[in-house]
Tab-separated table of C-alpha atoms in Angstrom:
chain	number	residue	atom	x	y	z
A	286	MET	CA	0.000	0.000	0.000
A	287	VAL	CA	2.598	2.565	1.073
A	288	LEU	CA	5.533	1.645	-1.156
A	289	GLY	CA	3.590	0.401	-4.191
A	290	ILE	CA	0.724	2.885	-4.371
A	291	ILE	CA	0.751	5.870	-1.982
A	292	VAL	CA	4.406	6.991	-2.320
A	293	PRO	CA	4.550	6.728	-6.159
A	294	ASP	CA	1.160	8.474	-6.358
A	295	PHE	CA	2.412	11.385	-4.211
A	296	VAL	CA	5.553	11.703	-6.333
A	297	ASN	CA	3.445	11.769	-9.480
A	298	SER	CA	1.090	14.381	-7.977
A	299	PHE	CA	4.060	16.555	-6.962
A	300	TYR	CA	5.335	16.421	-10.534
A	301	THR	CA	1.865	17.154	-11.936
A	302	TYR	CA	1.380	20.132	-9.608
A	303	HIS	CA	4.622	21.810	-10.671
A	304	TYR	CA	5.185	20.929	-14.322
A	305	THR	CA	1.934	20.111	-16.133
A	306	PHE	CA	-1.384	21.614	-17.196
A	307	ILE	CA	-2.742	21.736	-13.640
A	308	ASN	CA	-1.086	25.099	-13.039
A	309	GLY	CA	-1.021	24.852	-9.254
A	310	ASP	CA	-4.696	23.873	-8.794
A	311	LEU	CA	-4.495	21.775	-5.589
A	312	GLU	CA	-8.073	20.542	-5.884
A	313	ARG	CA	-7.459	19.105	-9.339
A	314	VAL	CA	-4.180	17.591	-8.109
A	315	ALA	CA	-6.090	15.931	-5.256
A	316	ILE	CA	-8.639	14.533	-7.732
A	317	LEU	CA	-5.832	13.123	-9.882
A	318	TRP	CA	-4.132	11.629	-6.823
A	319	LEU	CA	-7.378	9.927	-5.742
A	320	SER	CA	-8.088	8.765	-9.286
A	321	ASP	CA	-4.647	7.228	-9.561
A	322	PHE	CA	-5.000	5.625	-6.123
A	323	ILE	CA	-8.403	4.071	-6.962
A	324	THR	CA	-7.140	2.860	-10.347
A	325	ILE	CA	-3.933	1.279	-9.064
A	326	PHE	CA	-5.566	-0.122	-5.918
A	327	SER	CA	-8.507	-1.693	-7.755
A	328	ILE	CA	-6.434	-3.280	-10.532
A	329	SER	CA	-3.088	-4.154	-8.943
A	330	ILE	CA	-4.366	-6.059	-5.889
A	331	PRO	CA	-6.401	-8.634	-7.904
A	332	LEU	CA	-3.472	-9.030	-10.312
A	333	LEU	CA	-0.976	-9.541	-7.478
A	334	TYR	CA	-3.314	-11.889	-5.646
A	335	PHE	CA	-4.470	-14.137	-8.484
A	336	PHE	CA	-1.302	-14.041	-10.608
A	337	ARG	CA	1.405	-14.857	-8.124
A	338	PRO	CA	4.805	-16.258	-9.229
A	339	GLN	CA	5.246	-19.882	-8.206
A	340	PRO	CA	8.201	-22.320	-8.054
A	341	TYR	CA	8.655	-25.473	-10.155
A	342	GLY	CA	8.301	-23.654	-13.470
A	343	GLN	CA	4.736	-22.417	-12.928
A	344	ILE	CA	4.283	-18.841	-14.054
A	345	PHE	CA	0.862	-18.024	-12.599
A	346	THR	CA	-1.504	-19.430	-9.987
A	347	LEU	CA	-4.711	-18.094	-11.549
A	348	ILE	CA	-7.526	-18.742	-9.018
A	349	GLN	CA	-5.454	-21.455	-7.306
A	350	HIS	CA	-4.144	-19.374	-4.432
A	351	PRO	CA	-7.481	-18.743	-2.668
A	352	LYS	CA	-8.198	-22.501	-2.492
A	353	LYS	CA	-5.509	-22.768	0.140
A	354	GLU	CA	-7.165	-20.098	2.258
A	355	LEU	CA	-10.897	-20.836	2.020
A	356	PRO	CA	-12.823	-24.100	1.735
A	357	GLN	CA	-14.170	-24.952	-1.756
A	358	LYS	CA	-17.758	-24.638	-0.502
A	359	ASN	CA	-17.124	-21.001	0.478
A	360	GLN	CA	-15.480	-20.356	-2.888
A	361	ARG	CA	-18.510	-21.673	-4.794
A	362	VAL	CA	-20.886	-19.567	-2.697
A	363	GLY	CA	-18.653	-16.522	-3.186
A	364	LEU	CA	-18.491	-17.042	-6.958
A	365	ILE	CA	-22.283	-17.386	-7.249
A	366	GLU	CA	-22.827	-14.267	-5.169
A	367	LEU	CA	-20.215	-12.366	-7.197
A	368	VAL	CA	-22.028	-13.191	-10.458
A	369	ALA	CA	-25.351	-12.138	-8.905
A	370	VAL	CA	-23.888	-8.881	-7.550
A	371	THR	CA	-22.215	-8.125	-10.903
A	372	THR	CA	-25.555	-8.530	-12.658
A	373	PHE	CA	-27.106	-6.257	-10.062
A	374	PHE	CA	-24.359	-3.650	-10.473
A	375	VAL	CA	-24.771	-3.597	-14.248
A	376	GLY	CA	-28.508	-2.972	-13.953
A	377	PHE	CA	-27.925	-0.570	-11.079
A	378	SER	CA	-25.593	1.594	-13.184
A	379	PHE	CA	-28.318	2.174	-15.821
A	380	VAL	CA	-31.023	3.368	-13.443
A	381	ILE	CA	-29.154	5.047	-10.577
A	382	ASP	CA	-27.076	8.233	-10.792
A	383	PHE	CA	-23.572	7.280	-9.608
A	384	ASP	CA	-22.801	10.832	-8.460
A	385	LYS	CA	-25.713	10.700	-5.959
A	386	TYR	CA	-25.714	7.065	-4.842
A	387	TRP	CA	-22.056	6.047	-5.144
A	388	PHE	CA	-21.959	4.964	-1.477
A	389	LEU	CA	-24.362	2.066	-2.196
A	390	TYR	CA	-21.568	0.311	-4.112
A	391	GLY	CA	-19.329	0.574	-1.052
A	392	ILE	CA	-22.031	-0.827	1.221
A	393	VAL	CA	-22.563	-3.835	-1.064
A	394	ALA	CA	-18.803	-4.388	-1.341
A	395	THR	CA	-18.476	-4.348	2.462
A	396	MET	CA	-21.293	-6.921	2.763
A	397	ILE	CA	-19.476	-9.131	0.236
A	398	ALA	CA	-16.269	-8.770	2.245
A	399	VAL	CA	-17.976	-9.845	5.473
A	400	ARG	CA	-19.681	-12.833	3.824
A	401	ASN	CA	-17.012	-14.165	1.464
A	402	GLY	CA	-13.643	-12.703	2.382
A	403	PHE	CA	-10.736	-11.200	0.522
A	404	ASP	CA	-10.660	-12.930	-2.869
A	405	THR	CA	-14.322	-12.141	-3.641
A	406	VAL	CA	-14.316	-8.521	-2.490
A	407	ILE	CA	-11.262	-7.509	-4.525
A	408	LEU	CA	-13.028	-8.847	-7.630
A	409	ALA	CA	-16.189	-6.958	-6.615
A	410	ASN	CA	-14.170	-3.753	-6.221
A	411	LEU	CA	-12.601	-4.303	-9.649
A	412	ILE	CA	-16.058	-4.709	-11.198
A	413	ILE	CA	-17.294	-1.519	-9.476
A	414	PHE	CA	-14.226	0.332	-10.781
A	415	ILE	CA	-14.731	-0.874	-14.360
A	416	LEU	CA	-18.461	-0.082	-14.378
A	417	ASN	CA	-18.162	3.392	-12.883
A	418	TYR	CA	-14.709	4.616	-13.907
A	419	ILE	CA	-13.670	2.823	-17.133
A	420	LEU	CA	-16.912	2.350	-19.098
A	421	PRO	CA	-17.944	6.050	-18.747
A	422	LEU	CA	-14.680	6.991	-20.500
A	423	LEU	CA	-16.184	5.729	-23.735
A	424	ASN	CA	-18.276	8.908	-23.655
A	425	LEU	CA	-15.595	11.594	-23.684
A	426	GLY	CA	-18.107	14.400	-23.391
A	427	ASN	CA	-19.424	13.123	-20.085
A	428	PHE	CA	-15.895	12.587	-18.881
A	429	VAL	CA	-14.902	16.195	-19.576
A	430	HIS	CA	-18.147	17.471	-18.046
A	431	GLY	CA	-17.691	15.388	-14.946
A	432	PHE	CA	-14.112	16.462	-14.568
A	433	SER	CA	-15.080	20.122	-14.590
A	434	GLU	CA	-17.356	19.596	-11.554
A	435	SER	CA	-14.285	19.229	-9.436
A	436	SER	CA	-15.748	19.754	-5.953
A	437	ARG	CA	-18.328	16.947	-6.401
A	438	LEU	CA	-15.765	14.590	-7.927
A	439	LEU	CA	-13.399	15.223	-5.033
A	440	SER	CA	-15.926	14.132	-2.393
A	441	ILE	CA	-16.963	11.116	-4.476
A	442	SER	CA	-13.362	10.073	-5.054
A	443	ILE	CA	-12.524	10.377	-1.360
A	444	GLY	CA	-15.581	8.312	-0.453
A	445	MET	CA	-14.990	5.603	-3.060
A	446	GLY	CA	-11.269	5.380	-2.275
A	447	THR	CA	-12.081	4.967	1.436
A	448	MET	CA	-14.741	2.327	0.736
A	449	PHE	CA	-12.476	0.377	-1.619
A	450	PHE	CA	-9.773	0.302	1.021
A	451	THR	CA	-12.149	-0.458	3.933
A	452	SER	CA	-13.972	-3.297	2.172
A	453	THR	CA	-10.651	-4.830	1.089
A	454	LEU	CA	-9.268	-4.599	4.626
A	455	ILE	CA	-12.423	-6.223	6.062
A	456	GLY	CA	-12.188	-8.983	3.454
A	457	ARG	CA	-8.557	-9.624	4.375
A	458	ILE	CA	-9.441	-9.856	8.076
A	459	ILE	CA	-12.379	-12.214	7.419
A	460	THR	CA	-10.246	-14.496	5.244
A	461	ASP	CA	-7.435	-14.582	7.800
A	462	LEU	CA	-9.909	-15.383	10.594
A	463	ARG	CA	-11.429	-18.228	8.569
A	464	LYS	CA	-8.002	-19.528	7.687
A	465	THR	CA	-6.975	-19.416	11.353
A	466	GLU	CA	-10.228	-21.123	12.355
A	467	SER	CA	-9.631	-23.839	9.765
A	468	GLU	CA	-6.046	-24.358	10.976
A	469	LEU	CA	-7.191	-24.479	14.610
A	470	THR	CA	-9.865	-27.029	13.702
A	471	GLU	CA	-7.268	-29.176	11.941
A	472	GLN	CA	-4.913	-28.872	14.916
A	473	LYS	CA	-7.748	-29.758	17.287
A	474	ILE	CA	-8.520	-32.879	15.253
A	475	LYS	CA	-4.843	-33.852	15.238
A	476	ILE	CA	-4.536	-33.214	18.991
A	477	GLU	CA	-7.664	-35.268	19.694
A	478	HIS	CA	-6.282	-38.083	17.557
A	479	THR	CA	-2.935	-37.869	19.346
A	480	ASN	CA	-4.681	-37.826	22.730
A	481	LYS	CA	-6.620	-40.955	21.803
A	482	GLN	CA	-3.384	-42.667	20.809
A	483	LEU	CA	-1.712	-41.536	24.042
A	484	THR	CA	-4.692	-42.719	26.089
A	485	LEU	CA	-4.529	-46.129	24.433
A	486	ALA	CA	-0.753	-46.244	24.914
A	487	ASN	CA	-1.132	-45.290	28.601
A	488	ARG	CA	-3.734	-47.971	29.134
A	489	GLU	CA	-1.477	-50.529	27.506
A	490	MET	CA	1.414	-49.316	29.662
A	491	ASP	CA	-0.688	-49.552	32.820
A	492	ARG	CA	-1.748	-53.081	31.956
A	493	PHE	CA	1.854	-53.967	31.217
A	494	VAL	CA	3.132	-52.488	34.498
A	495	TYR	CA	0.463	-54.195	36.580
A	496	SER	CA	0.938	-57.502	34.774
A	497	VAL	CA	4.721	-57.456	35.131
A	498	SER	CA	4.521	-56.291	38.757
A	499	HIS	CA	2.107	-59.113	39.579
A	500	ASP	CA	4.237	-61.660	37.745
A	501	ILE	CA	7.317	-60.512	39.683
A	502	SER	CA	5.601	-60.083	43.065
A	503	ALA	CA	4.158	-63.606	43.136
A	504	PRO	CA	7.552	-65.396	42.860
A	505	LEU	CA	9.066	-62.942	45.384
A	506	LYS	CA	6.412	-63.806	47.945
A	507	SER	CA	7.075	-67.479	47.275
A	508	ILE	CA	10.797	-66.962	47.860
A	509	LYS	CA	10.098	-65.131	51.134
A	510	GLY	CA	7.881	-68.027	52.195
A	511	LEU	CA	10.625	-70.537	51.372
A	512	ILE	CA	13.110	-68.408	53.377
A	513	ALA	CA	10.743	-68.552	56.388
A	514	VAL	CA	10.516	-72.331	55.984
A	515	GLY	CA	14.304	-72.578	55.661
A	516	ARG	CA	14.760	-70.848	59.006
A	517	LEU	CA	12.754	-73.609	60.639
A	518	GLU	CA	15.433	-76.121	59.674
A	519	LYS	CA	18.105	-77.091	62.206
A	520	ASP	CA	20.957	-76.117	59.902
A	521	LYS	CA	21.692	-72.637	61.271
A	522	GLU	CA	24.806	-72.254	59.132
A	523	SER	CA	22.559	-71.260	56.221
A	524	PHE	CA	20.827	-68.474	58.173
A	525	PRO	CA	23.250	-65.702	57.075
A	526	TYR	CA	22.659	-66.645	53.450
A	527	LEU	CA	18.932	-66.711	53.969
A	528	THR	CA	19.140	-63.232	55.480
A	529	LEU	CA	21.044	-61.931	52.443
A	530	ILE	CA	18.532	-63.523	50.102
A	531	GLU	CA	15.679	-61.996	52.101
A	532	LYS	CA	17.254	-58.526	51.866
A	533	SER	CA	17.668	-58.849	48.110
A	534	VAL	CA	14.091	-60.071	47.719
A	535	GLN	CA	12.850	-57.196	49.867
A	536	LYS	CA	14.845	-54.704	47.818
A	537	LEU	CA	13.315	-56.036	44.603
A	538	GLU	CA	9.840	-56.017	46.135
A	539	ASP	CA	10.326	-52.374	47.213
A	540	PHE	CA	11.378	-51.476	43.687
A	541	VAL	CA	8.279	-53.133	42.205
A	542	GLY	CA	6.173	-51.162	44.698
A	543	GLU	CA	7.848	-47.897	43.684
A	544	VAL	CA	7.258	-48.613	39.998
A	545	LEU	CA	3.590	-49.222	40.772
A	546	ASP	CA	3.441	-46.014	42.830
A	547	HIS	CA	4.962	-44.061	39.953
A	548	SER	CA	2.477	-45.514	37.476
A	549	ARG	CA	-0.482	-44.748	39.739
A	550	THR	CA	0.783	-41.251	40.562
A	551	THR	CA	1.202	-40.177	36.950
A	552	ARG	CA	-2.136	-41.611	35.777
A	553	LYS	CA	-4.306	-40.888	38.798
A	554	GLU	CA	-6.962	-38.172	38.791
A	555	VAL	CA	-6.863	-36.068	41.956
A	556	LYS	CA	-9.848	-36.731	44.231
A	557	HIS	CA	-10.060	-34.638	47.385
A	558	GLU	CA	-11.311	-36.131	50.631
A	559	GLU	CA	-10.870	-35.408	54.311
A	560	VAL	CA	-7.687	-37.132	55.537
A	561	ASN	CA	-6.769	-37.661	59.182
A	562	LEU	CA	-3.024	-37.132	59.165
A	563	TYR	CA	-2.321	-38.938	62.434
A	564	THR	CA	-4.129	-42.080	61.270
A	565	LEU	CA	-2.362	-41.928	57.915
A	566	ILE	CA	1.111	-41.545	59.478
A	567	SER	CA	0.413	-44.422	61.880
A	568	ALA	CA	-0.520	-46.686	58.962
A	569	ILE	CA	2.619	-45.676	57.063
A	570	THR	CA	4.972	-46.295	59.996
A	571	ASP	CA	3.346	-49.691	60.585
A	572	ASN	CA	4.159	-50.645	56.995
A	573	LEU	CA	7.771	-49.513	57.462
A	574	LYS	CA	8.451	-51.587	60.593
A	575	TYR	CA	10.243	-54.232	58.539
A	576	GLN	CA	12.994	-51.785	57.619
A	577	GLU	CA	16.375	-52.280	59.227
A	578	ASN	CA	17.060	-50.126	62.285
A	579	TYR	CA	13.402	-49.068	62.614
A	580	SER	CA	13.187	-50.111	66.266
A	581	ALA	CA	16.163	-47.907	67.213
A	582	ILE	CA	14.533	-44.703	65.964
A	583	LYS	CA	12.524	-42.397	68.210
A	584	PHE	CA	9.516	-40.973	66.357
A	585	THR	CA	8.047	-37.644	67.481
A	586	ILE	CA	4.675	-36.640	66.028
A	587	ASP	CA	3.575	-33.036	66.579
A	588	LEU	CA	0.462	-32.298	64.505
A	589	LYS	CA	-0.991	-28.836	65.047
A	590	GLY	CA	-3.085	-29.523	61.962
A	591	ASP	CA	-4.147	-33.153	61.914
A	592	SER	CA	-6.799	-33.012	59.185
A	593	LEU	CA	-6.703	-31.761	55.602
A	594	SER	CA	-8.672	-32.101	52.379
A	595	THR	CA	-6.462	-33.749	49.772
A	596	ASP	CA	-5.962	-36.890	47.704
A	597	LYS	CA	-5.342	-39.651	50.228
A	598	PHE	CA	-3.323	-41.883	47.920
A	599	LEU	CA	-0.991	-39.112	46.714
A	600	ILE	CA	-0.268	-37.667	50.169
A	601	LYS	CA	0.346	-41.214	51.428
A	602	VAL	CA	2.891	-41.762	48.654
A	603	VAL	CA	4.676	-38.489	49.538
A	604	ILE	CA	4.893	-39.056	53.301
A	605	GLY	CA	5.670	-42.762	52.842
A	606	ASN	CA	8.659	-42.079	50.603
A	607	LEU	CA	10.024	-39.329	52.863
A	608	LEU	CA	9.715	-41.466	56.001
A	609	SER	CA	11.205	-44.482	54.231
A	610	ASN	CA	14.255	-42.410	53.272
A	611	ALA	CA	14.524	-40.931	56.761
A	612	ILE	CA	14.625	-44.460	58.240
A	613	LYS	CA	16.897	-45.884	55.570
A	614	TYR	CA	19.588	-43.193	55.830
A	615	GLN	CA	20.017	-42.959	59.595
A	616	ARG	CA	23.584	-42.847	60.949
A	617	LYS	CA	23.830	-46.386	62.221
A	618	LYS	CA	27.317	-46.050	63.750
A	619	SER	CA	26.654	-42.754	65.528
A	620	ASP	CA	26.465	-42.456	69.305
A	621	ALA	CA	23.631	-39.900	69.003
A	622	ALA	CA	20.080	-41.128	69.448
A	623	GLN	CA	18.335	-41.680	66.110
A	624	ALA	CA	15.252	-39.515	65.762
A	625	ILE	CA	12.580	-38.555	63.215
A	626	THR	CA	10.137	-35.700	63.845
A	627	ILE	CA	6.878	-35.210	61.941
A	628	GLU	CA	5.143	-31.839	62.255
A	629	SER	CA	2.148	-30.164	60.615
A	630	TRP	CA	0.398	-26.790	60.854
A	631	ASN	CA	-1.900	-24.354	59.031
A	632	GLN	CA	-0.689	-20.880	58.095
A	633	ASP	CA	-1.839	-18.278	55.541
A	634	LYS	CA	-4.174	-20.678	53.710
A	635	GLN	CA	-1.354	-23.207	53.346
A	636	PHE	CA	-0.968	-26.596	54.998
A	637	TYR	CA	2.600	-27.534	55.983
A	638	ILE	CA	4.028	-30.977	56.749
A	639	LYS	CA	7.654	-31.136	57.896
A	640	ILE	CA	9.702	-34.318	58.327
A	641	THR	CA	13.063	-33.904	60.087
A	642	ASP	CA	15.726	-36.543	60.730
A	643	ASN	CA	19.243	-36.570	62.186
A	644	GLY	CA	20.552	-39.065	59.641
A	645	GLU	CA	23.401	-38.979	57.161
A	646	GLY	CA	22.253	-35.845	55.358
A	647	ILE	CA	22.970	-34.987	51.739
A	648	ALA	CA	26.289	-33.616	50.530
A	649	PRO	CA	26.088	-30.149	48.862
A	650	GLN	CA	27.210	-31.465	45.446
A	651	TYR	CA	24.225	-33.841	45.316
A	652	GLN	CA	21.479	-31.543	46.567
A	653	ASP	CA	20.400	-30.115	43.209
A	654	LYS	CA	19.848	-33.618	41.772
A	655	ILE	CA	18.013	-35.549	44.483
A	656	PHE	CA	14.590	-35.169	42.814
A	657	GLU	CA	15.825	-36.654	39.536
A	658	MET	CA	14.669	-40.114	38.508
A	659	PHE	CA	16.970	-42.952	39.648
A	660	TYR	CA	19.357	-40.530	41.374
A	661	ARG	CA	20.843	-41.594	44.705
A	662	GLY	CA	21.932	-38.855	47.063
A	663	THR	CA	24.406	-40.809	49.228
A	664	THR	CA	27.132	-43.337	48.604
A	665	SER	CA	25.483	-45.768	51.001
A	666	SER	CA	22.170	-45.693	49.132
A	667	THR	CA	20.582	-49.055	48.524
A	668	GLY	CA	17.323	-47.737	47.082
A	669	SER	CA	16.233	-47.423	43.468
A	670	GLY	CA	16.425	-43.620	43.346
A	671	LEU	CA	12.706	-43.331	42.573
A	672	GLY	CA	11.372	-42.295	46.011
A	673	LEU	CA	11.985	-38.539	45.977
A	674	PHE	CA	11.169	-38.329	42.274
A	675	ILE	CA	7.755	-39.906	42.905
A	676	ALA	CA	7.212	-37.714	46.002
A	677	LYS	CA	7.872	-34.537	43.994
A	678	GLU	CA	5.530	-35.687	41.201
A	679	ALA	CA	2.760	-36.404	43.702
A	680	VAL	CA	3.159	-33.023	45.464
A	681	GLU	CA	3.056	-31.137	42.150
A	682	LYS	CA	-0.091	-33.033	41.197
A	683	LEU	CA	-1.631	-31.680	44.402
A	684	ASN	CA	-0.604	-28.141	43.317
A	685	GLY	CA	1.898	-27.999	46.157
A	686	LYS	CA	5.656	-27.849	46.491
A	687	ILE	CA	8.360	-29.742	48.350
A	688	GLU	CA	11.486	-28.085	49.747
A	689	PHE	CA	14.398	-29.369	51.793
A	690	LYS	CA	17.395	-28.366	53.866
A	691	SER	CA	20.208	-30.787	54.518
A	692	SER	CA	23.655	-30.787	56.119
A	693	TYR	CA	25.940	-33.693	55.437
A	694	GLY	CA	26.487	-35.672	58.633
A	695	VAL	CA	23.831	-33.695	60.518
A	696	GLY	CA	20.478	-34.591	58.939
A	697	SER	CA	17.733	-33.450	56.584
A	698	GLU	CA	14.487	-31.495	56.761
A	699	PHE	CA	11.762	-31.857	54.107
A	700	THR	CA	8.794	-29.467	54.065
A	701	ILE	CA	5.635	-30.106	52.033
A	702	THR	CA	3.409	-27.108	51.291
A	703	LEU	CA	-0.149	-27.766	50.112
A	704	PRO	CA	-2.952	-25.322	49.329
A	705	VAL	CA	-5.848	-25.430	51.784
């Protein structure tokens, strides 16, 4: 618009004003500027739009370009309406004085733009231009007479130029909106298809995880049963070996449980219910009694908030993993009494749960990685490295956060923050 039409038109008008027959008549210069603008605008845009250079040896795209922007159904409707409007315009030009009712053409063009978009309205504007600006030139007398009535022509030219531009702009916006809508619809269909595939894949993965976990758990339970039977035998020399086997079996069973927890955590929909924290912690500690060194630890439970609305399974996974780690990584050779403290409280519409231990702690170089999958924070770690990763996933699913402080050789403090 600016570089191809307006700037060259101004340069031409400047030349005309100074060096041609106009003789400094600004009104006539303005009429010429508007005439040139309407002519170039009405003819060049359809030419540029429908005859666009293409690669692969094609010279023109005649009528092919709009097919990429609007559905074929819209194109057919637009073409039919364009033929009907053209017929109307032709009849209209014989019975209506253009000088008095020129604005009706602009109104019709704007309606076409709103209904059919850019490609149809630029053709409609071209037809209006030909009917009202080119065909009258065949009668030179009328042309000269019309040109002499400069004040009326100036207002008409300003109005028609504005309406040509406005209707074209509206058509461009409508076409772009339809194109965007079409692209969004296609993307929505693709996303829905992808989601269906992901849902099916997740279901298959869940079935696989549960099937494998069951297939592994059953033999492990059998092995633990055989170990219990073996201890009933009189041959006590095999007891140390049975103990080692039992530890390995327990380690594998814990890993299977963590894999199941991870699968359930990632797939589970959050369902809020009222949870009694004291009852939940008691159940968790009962399940952890089998862990080595459990009996030597002093547990302190200080719950200033003992009830919260949350997903029971997810919060159980979080607290269970944190307590399991706190028990597992106690300083077994230390003279200090082993202790784990569990606290909770409400503050500023947040619910806090803090678990503190005086265990091994985490060295500074490991602290930024402890929530990564399969990462182990201490050299003495015997776990799978999934516990803290699963705990963080579960907390985030509850729209909360988990933070920690730890000093190597002193202990660790994990704080869970949940929205009330």
